[in-house]
XYZ file of C-alpha atoms in Angstrom:
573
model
C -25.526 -2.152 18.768
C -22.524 -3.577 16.822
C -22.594 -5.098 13.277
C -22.702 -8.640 14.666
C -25.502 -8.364 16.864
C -29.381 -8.867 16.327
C -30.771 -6.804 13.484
C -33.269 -4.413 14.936
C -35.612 -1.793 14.281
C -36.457 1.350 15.440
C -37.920 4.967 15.336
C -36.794 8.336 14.142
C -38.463 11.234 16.346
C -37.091 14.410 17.661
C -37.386 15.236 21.320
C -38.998 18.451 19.836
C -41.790 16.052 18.227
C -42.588 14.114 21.181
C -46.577 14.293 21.924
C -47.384 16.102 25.249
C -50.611 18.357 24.956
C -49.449 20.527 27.718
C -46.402 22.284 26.702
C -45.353 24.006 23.609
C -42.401 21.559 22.366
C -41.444 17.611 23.409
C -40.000 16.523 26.362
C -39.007 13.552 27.996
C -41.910 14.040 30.752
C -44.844 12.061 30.724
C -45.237 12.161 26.744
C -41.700 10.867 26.131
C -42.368 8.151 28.474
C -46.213 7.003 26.824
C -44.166 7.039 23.496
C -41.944 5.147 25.023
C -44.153 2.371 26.313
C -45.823 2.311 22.693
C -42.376 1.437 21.085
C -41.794 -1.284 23.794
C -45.205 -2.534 22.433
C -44.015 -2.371 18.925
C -40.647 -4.368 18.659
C -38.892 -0.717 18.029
C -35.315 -0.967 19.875
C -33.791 2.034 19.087
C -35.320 5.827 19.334
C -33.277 8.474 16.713
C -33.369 11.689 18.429
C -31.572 15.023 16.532
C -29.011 17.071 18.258
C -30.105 18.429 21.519
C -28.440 21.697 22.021
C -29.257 24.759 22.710
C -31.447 25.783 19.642
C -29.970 28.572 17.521
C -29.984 30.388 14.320
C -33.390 29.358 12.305
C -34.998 27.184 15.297
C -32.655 24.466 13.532
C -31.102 21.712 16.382
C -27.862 21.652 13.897
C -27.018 25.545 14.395
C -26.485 25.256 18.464
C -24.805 27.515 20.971
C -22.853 24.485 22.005
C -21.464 21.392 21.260
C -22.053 20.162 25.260
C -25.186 21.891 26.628
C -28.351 20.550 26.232
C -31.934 22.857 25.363
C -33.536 23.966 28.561
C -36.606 24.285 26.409
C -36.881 20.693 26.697
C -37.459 20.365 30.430
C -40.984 18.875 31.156
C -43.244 20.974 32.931
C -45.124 18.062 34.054
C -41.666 16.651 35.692
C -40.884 19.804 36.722
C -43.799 20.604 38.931
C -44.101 16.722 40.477
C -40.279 17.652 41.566
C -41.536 20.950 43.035
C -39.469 23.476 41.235
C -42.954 25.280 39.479
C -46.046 25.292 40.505
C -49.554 24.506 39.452
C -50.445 27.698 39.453
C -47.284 28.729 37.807
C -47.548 25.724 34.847
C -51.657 26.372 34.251
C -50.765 30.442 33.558
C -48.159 28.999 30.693
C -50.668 27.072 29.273
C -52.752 29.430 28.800
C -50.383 30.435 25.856
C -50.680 27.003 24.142
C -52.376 27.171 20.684
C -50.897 24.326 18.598
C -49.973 21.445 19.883
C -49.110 20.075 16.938
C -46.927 22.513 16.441
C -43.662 23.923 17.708
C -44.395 27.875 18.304
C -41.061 29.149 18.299
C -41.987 32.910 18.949
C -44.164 31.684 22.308
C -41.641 28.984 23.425
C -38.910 31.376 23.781
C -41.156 34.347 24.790
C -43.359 32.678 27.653
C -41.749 28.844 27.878
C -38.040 30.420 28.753
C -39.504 33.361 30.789
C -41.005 30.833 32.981
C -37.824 28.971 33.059
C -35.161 31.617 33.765
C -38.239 33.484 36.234
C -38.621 30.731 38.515
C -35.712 28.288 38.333
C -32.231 28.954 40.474
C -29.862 26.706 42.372
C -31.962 27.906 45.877
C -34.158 25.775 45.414
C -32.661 22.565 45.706
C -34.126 21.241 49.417
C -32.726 17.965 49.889
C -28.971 16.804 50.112
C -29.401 14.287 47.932
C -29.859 17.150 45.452
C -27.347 19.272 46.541
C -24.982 16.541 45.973
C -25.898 15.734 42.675
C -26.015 19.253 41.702
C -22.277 20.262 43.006
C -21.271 16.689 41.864
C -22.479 17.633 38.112
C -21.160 21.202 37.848
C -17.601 19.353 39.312
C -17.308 16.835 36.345
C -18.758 18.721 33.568
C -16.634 21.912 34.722
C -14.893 22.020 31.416
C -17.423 22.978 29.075
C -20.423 24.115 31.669
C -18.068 26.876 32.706
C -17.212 28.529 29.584
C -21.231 27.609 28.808
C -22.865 29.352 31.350
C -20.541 32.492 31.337
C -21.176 32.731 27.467
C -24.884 32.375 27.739
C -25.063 34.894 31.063
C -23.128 37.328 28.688
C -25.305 36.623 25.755
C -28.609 37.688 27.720
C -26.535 40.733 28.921
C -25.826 42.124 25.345
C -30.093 40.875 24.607
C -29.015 37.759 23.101
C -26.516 39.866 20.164
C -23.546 37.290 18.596
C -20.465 37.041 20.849
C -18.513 38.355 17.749
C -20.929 41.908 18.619
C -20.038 42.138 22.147
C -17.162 44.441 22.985
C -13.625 43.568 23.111
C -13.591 42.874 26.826
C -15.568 40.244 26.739
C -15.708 39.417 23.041
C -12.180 38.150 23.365
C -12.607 34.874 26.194
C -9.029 35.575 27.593
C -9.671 38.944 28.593
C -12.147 37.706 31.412
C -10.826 36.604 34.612
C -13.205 34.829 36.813
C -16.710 35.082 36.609
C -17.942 39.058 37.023
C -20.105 40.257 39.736
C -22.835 41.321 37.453
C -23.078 38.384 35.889
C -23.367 35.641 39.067
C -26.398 34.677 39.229
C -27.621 34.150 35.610
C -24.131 32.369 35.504
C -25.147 29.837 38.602
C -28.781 29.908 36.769
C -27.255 28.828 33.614
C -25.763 26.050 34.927
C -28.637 25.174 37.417
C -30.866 24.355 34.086
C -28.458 21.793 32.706
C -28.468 20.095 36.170
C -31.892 19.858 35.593
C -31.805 19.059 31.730
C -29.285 16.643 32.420
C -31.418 14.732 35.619
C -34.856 14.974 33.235
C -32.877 13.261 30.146
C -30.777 10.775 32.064
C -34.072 9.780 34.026
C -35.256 9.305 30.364
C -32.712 7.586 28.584
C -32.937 4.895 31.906
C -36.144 4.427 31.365
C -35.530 3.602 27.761
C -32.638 1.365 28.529
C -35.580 -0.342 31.133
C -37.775 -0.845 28.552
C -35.059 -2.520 25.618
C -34.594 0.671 24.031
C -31.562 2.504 23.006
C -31.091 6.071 22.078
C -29.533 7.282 19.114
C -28.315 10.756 19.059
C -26.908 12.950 16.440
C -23.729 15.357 15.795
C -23.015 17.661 13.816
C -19.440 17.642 12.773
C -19.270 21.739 12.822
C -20.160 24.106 15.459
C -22.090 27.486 14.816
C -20.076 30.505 14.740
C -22.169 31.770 17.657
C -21.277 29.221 20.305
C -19.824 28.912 23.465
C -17.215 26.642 21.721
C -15.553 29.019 19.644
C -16.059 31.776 21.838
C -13.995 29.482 24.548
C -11.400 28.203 22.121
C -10.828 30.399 19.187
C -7.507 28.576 18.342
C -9.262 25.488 17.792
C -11.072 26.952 14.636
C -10.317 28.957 11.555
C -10.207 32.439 13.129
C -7.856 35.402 12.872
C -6.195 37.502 15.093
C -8.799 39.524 15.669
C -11.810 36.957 16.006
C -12.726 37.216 13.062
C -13.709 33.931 10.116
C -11.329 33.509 7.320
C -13.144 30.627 5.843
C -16.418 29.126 6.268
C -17.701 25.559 5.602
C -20.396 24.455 3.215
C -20.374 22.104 0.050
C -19.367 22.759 -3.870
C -22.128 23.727 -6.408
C -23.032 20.418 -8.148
C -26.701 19.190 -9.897
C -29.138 20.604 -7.389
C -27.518 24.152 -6.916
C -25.009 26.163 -9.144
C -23.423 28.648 -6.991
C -23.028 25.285 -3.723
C -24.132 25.700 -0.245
C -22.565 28.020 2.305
C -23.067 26.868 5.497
C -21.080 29.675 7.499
C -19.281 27.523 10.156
C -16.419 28.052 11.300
C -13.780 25.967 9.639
C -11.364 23.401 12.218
C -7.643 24.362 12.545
C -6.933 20.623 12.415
C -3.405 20.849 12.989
C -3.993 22.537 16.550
C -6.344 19.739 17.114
C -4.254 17.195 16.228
C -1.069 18.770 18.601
C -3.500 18.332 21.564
C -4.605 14.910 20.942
C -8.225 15.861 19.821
C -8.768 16.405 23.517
C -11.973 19.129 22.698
C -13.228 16.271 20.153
C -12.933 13.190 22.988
C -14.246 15.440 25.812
C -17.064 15.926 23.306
C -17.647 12.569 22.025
C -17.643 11.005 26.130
C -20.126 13.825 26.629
C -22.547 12.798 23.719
C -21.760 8.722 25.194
C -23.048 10.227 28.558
C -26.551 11.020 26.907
C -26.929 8.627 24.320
C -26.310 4.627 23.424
C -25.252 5.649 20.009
C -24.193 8.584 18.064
C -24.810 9.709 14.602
C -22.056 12.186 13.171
C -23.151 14.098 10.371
C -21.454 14.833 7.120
C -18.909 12.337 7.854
C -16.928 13.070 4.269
C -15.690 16.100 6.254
C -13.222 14.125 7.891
C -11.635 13.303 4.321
C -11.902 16.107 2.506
C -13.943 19.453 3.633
C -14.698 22.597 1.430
C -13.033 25.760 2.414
C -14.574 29.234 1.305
C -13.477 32.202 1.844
C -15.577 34.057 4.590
C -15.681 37.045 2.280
C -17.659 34.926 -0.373
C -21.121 34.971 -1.322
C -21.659 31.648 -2.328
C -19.629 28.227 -2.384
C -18.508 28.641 -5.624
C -14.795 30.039 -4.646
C -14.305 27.394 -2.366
C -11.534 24.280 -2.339
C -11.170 21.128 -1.297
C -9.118 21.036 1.992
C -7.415 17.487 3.757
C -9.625 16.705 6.851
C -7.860 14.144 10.254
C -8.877 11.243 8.372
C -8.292 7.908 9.698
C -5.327 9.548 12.048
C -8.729 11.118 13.749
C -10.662 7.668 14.631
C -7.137 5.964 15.517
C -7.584 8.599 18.453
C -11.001 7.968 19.169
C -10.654 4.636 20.097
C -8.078 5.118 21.882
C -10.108 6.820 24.520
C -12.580 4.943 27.099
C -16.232 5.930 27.125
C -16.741 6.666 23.489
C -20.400 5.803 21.943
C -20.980 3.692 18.791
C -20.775 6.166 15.652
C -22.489 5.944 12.618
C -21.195 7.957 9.779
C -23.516 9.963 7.846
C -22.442 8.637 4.585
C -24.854 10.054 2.073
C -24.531 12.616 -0.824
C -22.105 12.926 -3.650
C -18.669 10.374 -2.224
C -15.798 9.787 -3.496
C -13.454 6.971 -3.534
C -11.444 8.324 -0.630
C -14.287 8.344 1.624
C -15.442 5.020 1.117
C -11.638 3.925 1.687
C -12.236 6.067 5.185
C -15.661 4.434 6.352
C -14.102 1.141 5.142
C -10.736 1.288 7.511
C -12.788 2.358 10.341
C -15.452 0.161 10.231
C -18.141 2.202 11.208
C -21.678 1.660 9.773
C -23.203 4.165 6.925
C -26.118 4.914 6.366
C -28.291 3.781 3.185
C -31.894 5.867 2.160
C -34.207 4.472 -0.035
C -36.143 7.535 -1.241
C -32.409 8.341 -3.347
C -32.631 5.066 -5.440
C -32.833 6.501 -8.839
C -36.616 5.842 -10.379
C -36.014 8.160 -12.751
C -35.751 7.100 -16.524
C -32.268 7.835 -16.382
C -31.495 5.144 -13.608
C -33.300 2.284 -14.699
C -33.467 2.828 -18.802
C -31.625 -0.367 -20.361
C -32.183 -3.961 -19.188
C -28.729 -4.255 -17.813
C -29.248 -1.493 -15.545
C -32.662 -2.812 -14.763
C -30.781 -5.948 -13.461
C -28.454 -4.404 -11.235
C -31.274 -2.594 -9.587
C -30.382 -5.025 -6.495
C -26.950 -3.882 -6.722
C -28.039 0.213 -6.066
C -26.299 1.440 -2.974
C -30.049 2.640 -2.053
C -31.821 -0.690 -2.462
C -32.245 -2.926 0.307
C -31.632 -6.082 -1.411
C -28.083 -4.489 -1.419
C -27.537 -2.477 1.968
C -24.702 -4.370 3.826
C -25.162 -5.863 7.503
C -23.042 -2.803 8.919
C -25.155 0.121 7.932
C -28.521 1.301 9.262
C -31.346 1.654 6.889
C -34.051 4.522 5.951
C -37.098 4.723 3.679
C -36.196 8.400 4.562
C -34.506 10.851 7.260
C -35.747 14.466 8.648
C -34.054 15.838 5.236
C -36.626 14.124 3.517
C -39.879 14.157 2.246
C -42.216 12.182 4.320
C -42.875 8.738 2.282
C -46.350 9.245 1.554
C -44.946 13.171 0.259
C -42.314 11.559 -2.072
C -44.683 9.158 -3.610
C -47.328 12.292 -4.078
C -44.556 14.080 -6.083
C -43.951 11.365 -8.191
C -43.955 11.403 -12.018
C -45.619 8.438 -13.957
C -42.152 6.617 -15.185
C -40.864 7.060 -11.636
C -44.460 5.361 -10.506
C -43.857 2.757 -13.289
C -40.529 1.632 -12.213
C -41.074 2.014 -8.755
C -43.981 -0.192 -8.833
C -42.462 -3.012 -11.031
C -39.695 -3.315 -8.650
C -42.511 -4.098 -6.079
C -44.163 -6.526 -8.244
C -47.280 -4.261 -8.201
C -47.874 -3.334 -11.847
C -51.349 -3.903 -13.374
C -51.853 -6.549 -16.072
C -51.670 -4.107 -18.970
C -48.573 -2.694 -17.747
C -46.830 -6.587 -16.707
C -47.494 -6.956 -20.350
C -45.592 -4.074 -21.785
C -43.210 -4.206 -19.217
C -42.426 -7.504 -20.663
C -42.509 -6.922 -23.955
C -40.063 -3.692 -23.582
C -37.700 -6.293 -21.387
C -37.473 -8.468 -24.420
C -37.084 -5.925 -26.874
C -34.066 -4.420 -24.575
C -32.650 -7.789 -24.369
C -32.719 -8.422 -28.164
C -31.157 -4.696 -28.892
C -28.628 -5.150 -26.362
C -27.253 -8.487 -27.414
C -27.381 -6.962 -31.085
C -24.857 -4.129 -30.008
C -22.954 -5.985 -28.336
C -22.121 -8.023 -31.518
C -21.426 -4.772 -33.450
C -17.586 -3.897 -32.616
C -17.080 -7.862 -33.697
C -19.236 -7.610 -36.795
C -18.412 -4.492 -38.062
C -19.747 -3.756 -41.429
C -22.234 -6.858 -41.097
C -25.130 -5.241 -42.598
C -27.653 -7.573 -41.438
C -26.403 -6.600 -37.878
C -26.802 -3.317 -38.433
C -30.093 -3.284 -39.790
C -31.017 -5.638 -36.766
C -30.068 -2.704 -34.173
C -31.642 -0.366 -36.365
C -34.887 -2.576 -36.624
C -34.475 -3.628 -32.778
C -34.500 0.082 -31.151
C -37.586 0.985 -33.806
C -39.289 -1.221 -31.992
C -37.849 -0.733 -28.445
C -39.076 3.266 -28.934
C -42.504 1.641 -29.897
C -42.937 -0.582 -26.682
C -41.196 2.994 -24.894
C -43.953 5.098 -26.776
C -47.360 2.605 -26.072
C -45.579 2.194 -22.350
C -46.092 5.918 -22.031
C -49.093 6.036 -23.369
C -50.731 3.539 -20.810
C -49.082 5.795 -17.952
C -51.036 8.653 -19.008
C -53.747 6.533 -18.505
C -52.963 4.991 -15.682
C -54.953 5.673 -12.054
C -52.296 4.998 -9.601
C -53.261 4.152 -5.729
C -53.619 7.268 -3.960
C -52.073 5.854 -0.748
C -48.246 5.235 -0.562
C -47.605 1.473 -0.776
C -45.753 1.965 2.241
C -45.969 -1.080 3.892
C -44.999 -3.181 0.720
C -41.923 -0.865 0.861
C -41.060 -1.197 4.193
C -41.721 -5.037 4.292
C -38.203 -5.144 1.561
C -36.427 -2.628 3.903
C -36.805 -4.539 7.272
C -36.202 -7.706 5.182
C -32.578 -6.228 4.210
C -29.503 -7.320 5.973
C -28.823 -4.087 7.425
C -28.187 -4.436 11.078
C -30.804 -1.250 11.805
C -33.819 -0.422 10.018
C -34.932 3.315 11.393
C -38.760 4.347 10.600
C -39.699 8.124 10.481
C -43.003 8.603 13.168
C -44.470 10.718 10.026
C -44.261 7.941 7.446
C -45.717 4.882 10.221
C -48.188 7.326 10.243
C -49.038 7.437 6.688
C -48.671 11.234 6.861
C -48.008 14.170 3.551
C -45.620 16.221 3.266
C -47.039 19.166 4.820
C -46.036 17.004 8.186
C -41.818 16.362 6.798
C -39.345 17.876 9.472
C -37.334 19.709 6.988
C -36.799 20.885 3.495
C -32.946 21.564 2.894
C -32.412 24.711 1.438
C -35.333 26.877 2.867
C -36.560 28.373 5.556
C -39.332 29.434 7.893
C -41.812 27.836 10.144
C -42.139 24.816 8.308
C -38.863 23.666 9.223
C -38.458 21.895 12.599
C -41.816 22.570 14.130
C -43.360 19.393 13.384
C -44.926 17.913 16.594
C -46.453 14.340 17.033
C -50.210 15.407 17.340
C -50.974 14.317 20.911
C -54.743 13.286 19.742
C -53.362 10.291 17.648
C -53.414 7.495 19.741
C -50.612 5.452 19.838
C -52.600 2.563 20.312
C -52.088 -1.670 20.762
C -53.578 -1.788 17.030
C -50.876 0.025 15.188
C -48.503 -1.313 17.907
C -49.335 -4.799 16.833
C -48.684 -3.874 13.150
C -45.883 -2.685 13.506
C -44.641 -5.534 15.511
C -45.478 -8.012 12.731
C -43.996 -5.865 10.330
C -40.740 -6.728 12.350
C -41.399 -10.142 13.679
C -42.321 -11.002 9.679
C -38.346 -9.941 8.670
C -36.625 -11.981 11.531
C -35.700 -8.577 13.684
């Protein structure tokens, strides 16, 4: 998937989401491989996944015990008990917990779905060699992470699951343990027994992809949670002091949408260590994510430029700084190693001039979101910045071949949710760039694009014909008018009975027609779903938030296969 190659088209679902009406959360079992089959059907060539670690704090896949590991949680029970490691018996008692399925149930999925898991599962029951050599042959190559992994997570379910920073000093403090300790042997091999298995179920599943056309696209956060394996491991590769503990935190500066910032609570990257060993944790890292994916998408990618440093004893962001990130030094590196997968920066938010100089020298794609084009009276006011509309970094008609293209991500509202919460003006503008408005509003629109036209060319003469009083009273007569046409405009909105549907497909017909080299489509908005069904809502929290399933009762049918498929064929994908 390279800037030069075919543009394509594909789909943005979490593992988490995919349909399977016998087990609590996605997999790549049976479900993942029906979906699947439906996006072969479709002309979709790329599936967006999330991260797929172990799922921490808040249920959210970006707060992750480890940078490595893959979520056992995501084993398929169906795969599972075809393979013989559960059985029927075993899989129909689980099911008898299932309630939703529609719905990730965090509380039950790590209450019955991991007691099952850690009850039943161990390296004993691998039967044939064939499996035993895989097995030894995985925990052999991925030794330097899976170790470090599995002694952190056999420790964690020692202290019941408390933060490694809660443990006491001997085994808070990773140097203090020699070896792995008796007591903690066989939830060790157990640990590392599951991402065998994790690893066999998602490999199986990514071939099967690459069988069918498809690529996978995963996704990486560029900080690790304080409560990971990672740090635990390598304190000296992160912000820490002498005695464990977080001098600064990441998070982002207040700006319009919050006054006192966002504190994220990472841990903050001792760059300069990193840089003295080569990034060797970020390459081993990076291969890892190229051994489960075709692509990767890094997230907050201005953090290699510039990153905001707070002060762990802070509140909020507000006493924070702007510190120097690897920059370009970091990518040189990169590429200097074999096995690395495609990155695509996550390029979106408030950037500065130094970043785009970054994403520019390394070439990597960005990323470009149509729900943040400004409708708002404030973006598309005067005729001249009416015109350059098509110039808006979030318009298609202006996304570049090297970026991939959203009407939104899992941080947004679902399409049909955005247009729901939109205010008239918004509507209005958003519609005339569509070519959708109704007679009575063509007509005013036209008449207030005339009027703009007149009143600009009238100021512009101003600074030449200063003191020309016919000038003057021209601009003065002009803008009269213009708040007229602004005034009877508003009036007709009021009026106005907009469609209660999302012109979605009118939308999506200009985004696939962009030159962007990847167009990615949320499941939710194909769909046509609200925003009750949107992955996530930044800034809060609580059930709502990454529990969104793929209702397994909605067929993925030939029908809306077809559609889609035309959608795509129709834009020369």
């Amino acid at each position: 998937m390279e800037a030069q190659s075919e543009r394509k088209a594909g789909l943005l679902l979490h593992t988490s989401s995919f349909p399977d009406a016998e087990d609590i959360i996605g997999n790549p079992g049976p479900g993942g491989r029906r979906l699947l089959d439906f996006m072969q059907s479709a002309s979709l060539k790329v599936l967006q996944v999330l991260p797929m670690g172990p799922i921490g704090a808040g249920n959210s896949p970006y707060a992750s015990f480890s940078a490595f590991a893959l979520e056992p949680l995501f084993l398929s029970l169906a795969d599972l008990e075809r393979d013989g490691y559960v059985s029927a018996d075993q899989r129909a008692a689980f099911l008898e917990q299932l309630t939703n399925a529609n719905r990730v149930d965090f509380g039950i999925l790590f209450q019955f779905k991991r007691r099952l898991l850690l009850e039943n599962l161990h390296g004993e029951q691998l039967s044939s060699a064939q499996s035993v050599e895989s097995y030894s042959e995985f925990c052999f190559e991925e030794h330097h992470w899976l170790h470090d992994y599995a002694l952190f997570m056999a420790l964690r379910y020692h202290y019941q699951e408390k933060p490694w920073f809660e443990w006491p000093t001997e085994h808070r403090d990773r140097r203090l343990i020699q070896g792995i300790p008796a007591f903690l042997q066989q939830s060790y091999e157990q640990q590392c027994f599951l991402q065998w298995l994790m690893h066999t179920q998602w490999s199986s599943f990514r071939n099967a992809a690459n069988q069918r056309g498809i690529e996978i696209m995963g996704d990486c956060p560029i900080f690790v949670s304080h409560d990971s394996a990672d740090v635990w491991a390598h304190p000296e590769l992160f912000m820490l002091n002498e005695h464990l503990e977080l001098d600064f935190v990441a998070g982002v500066p207040p700006d319009y949408f919050s006054e006192t910032g966002q504190r994220w609570g990472n841990p903050l990257y001792d760059w300069p260590v990193h840089q003295q060993q080569g990034y060797d944790w970020w390459s081993r890292r990076l291969a890892r994510q190229a051994d489960l994916f075709d692509s990767l998408r890094i997230d907050h990618f201005r953090g290699f430029d510039e990153y905001w440093a707070i002060p762990a004893s802070s509140p909020d962001a507000r006493q924070g700084s702007w510190q120097p990130g690897p920059g370009k030094a970091f990518f040189d590196a990169m590429q200097e190693q074999a096995g690395m997968p495609l990155i695509i920066a996550e390029d979106l938010g408030i950037i500065t001039d130094t970043v785009r100089e970054l994403l520019g020298s390394t070439g990597l794609p960005g990323m470009r979101v149509f729900e943040f084009a400004p409708w708002s009276e404030g973006g598309f006011h005067r005729t001249q910045q009416w015109h350059s509309i098509l110039e808006h970094d979030y318009i298609p008609e202006s996304w570049p071949r090297n970026c991939i293209g959203y009407a939104g991500t899992h941080d947004n509202n679902t399409f049909q949710g955005w247009y729901d919460e939109m205010q008239p003006l918004e509507r209005y503008h958003f519609f005339k760039y569509l070519g959708m408005l109704d007679s009575r509003l063509q007509q005013v629109a036209a008449r207030i694009a005339g009027l703009e036209n007149q009143f600009d060319a009238l100021q512009r003469m101003l600074p030449v014909e200063s003191g020309n009083l016919i000038i003057e009273q021209g601009v003065q007569r002009s803008e009269v008018l213009l708040q007229e046409a602004y005034q009877t405009r508003d009036q007709i909105l009021d009026q106005t009975e907009w469609p209660a549907k999302a012109p979605f497909e009118e939308c999506m017909q200009r985004i696939l027609e962009s030159e962007s080299m990847l167009v990615i489509i949320a499941m939710q908005d194909v769909l046509g779903l609200g925003a009750n069904e949107r992955m996530n809502t930044p800034g809060t929290s609580g059930d709502h938030n990454w529990s969104w399933r793929l209702d397994p009762d909605i067929i993925l049918d030939a029908t809306l296969a077809d559609k889609i498929s035309r959608w795509i064929a129709s834009s020369h994908r």
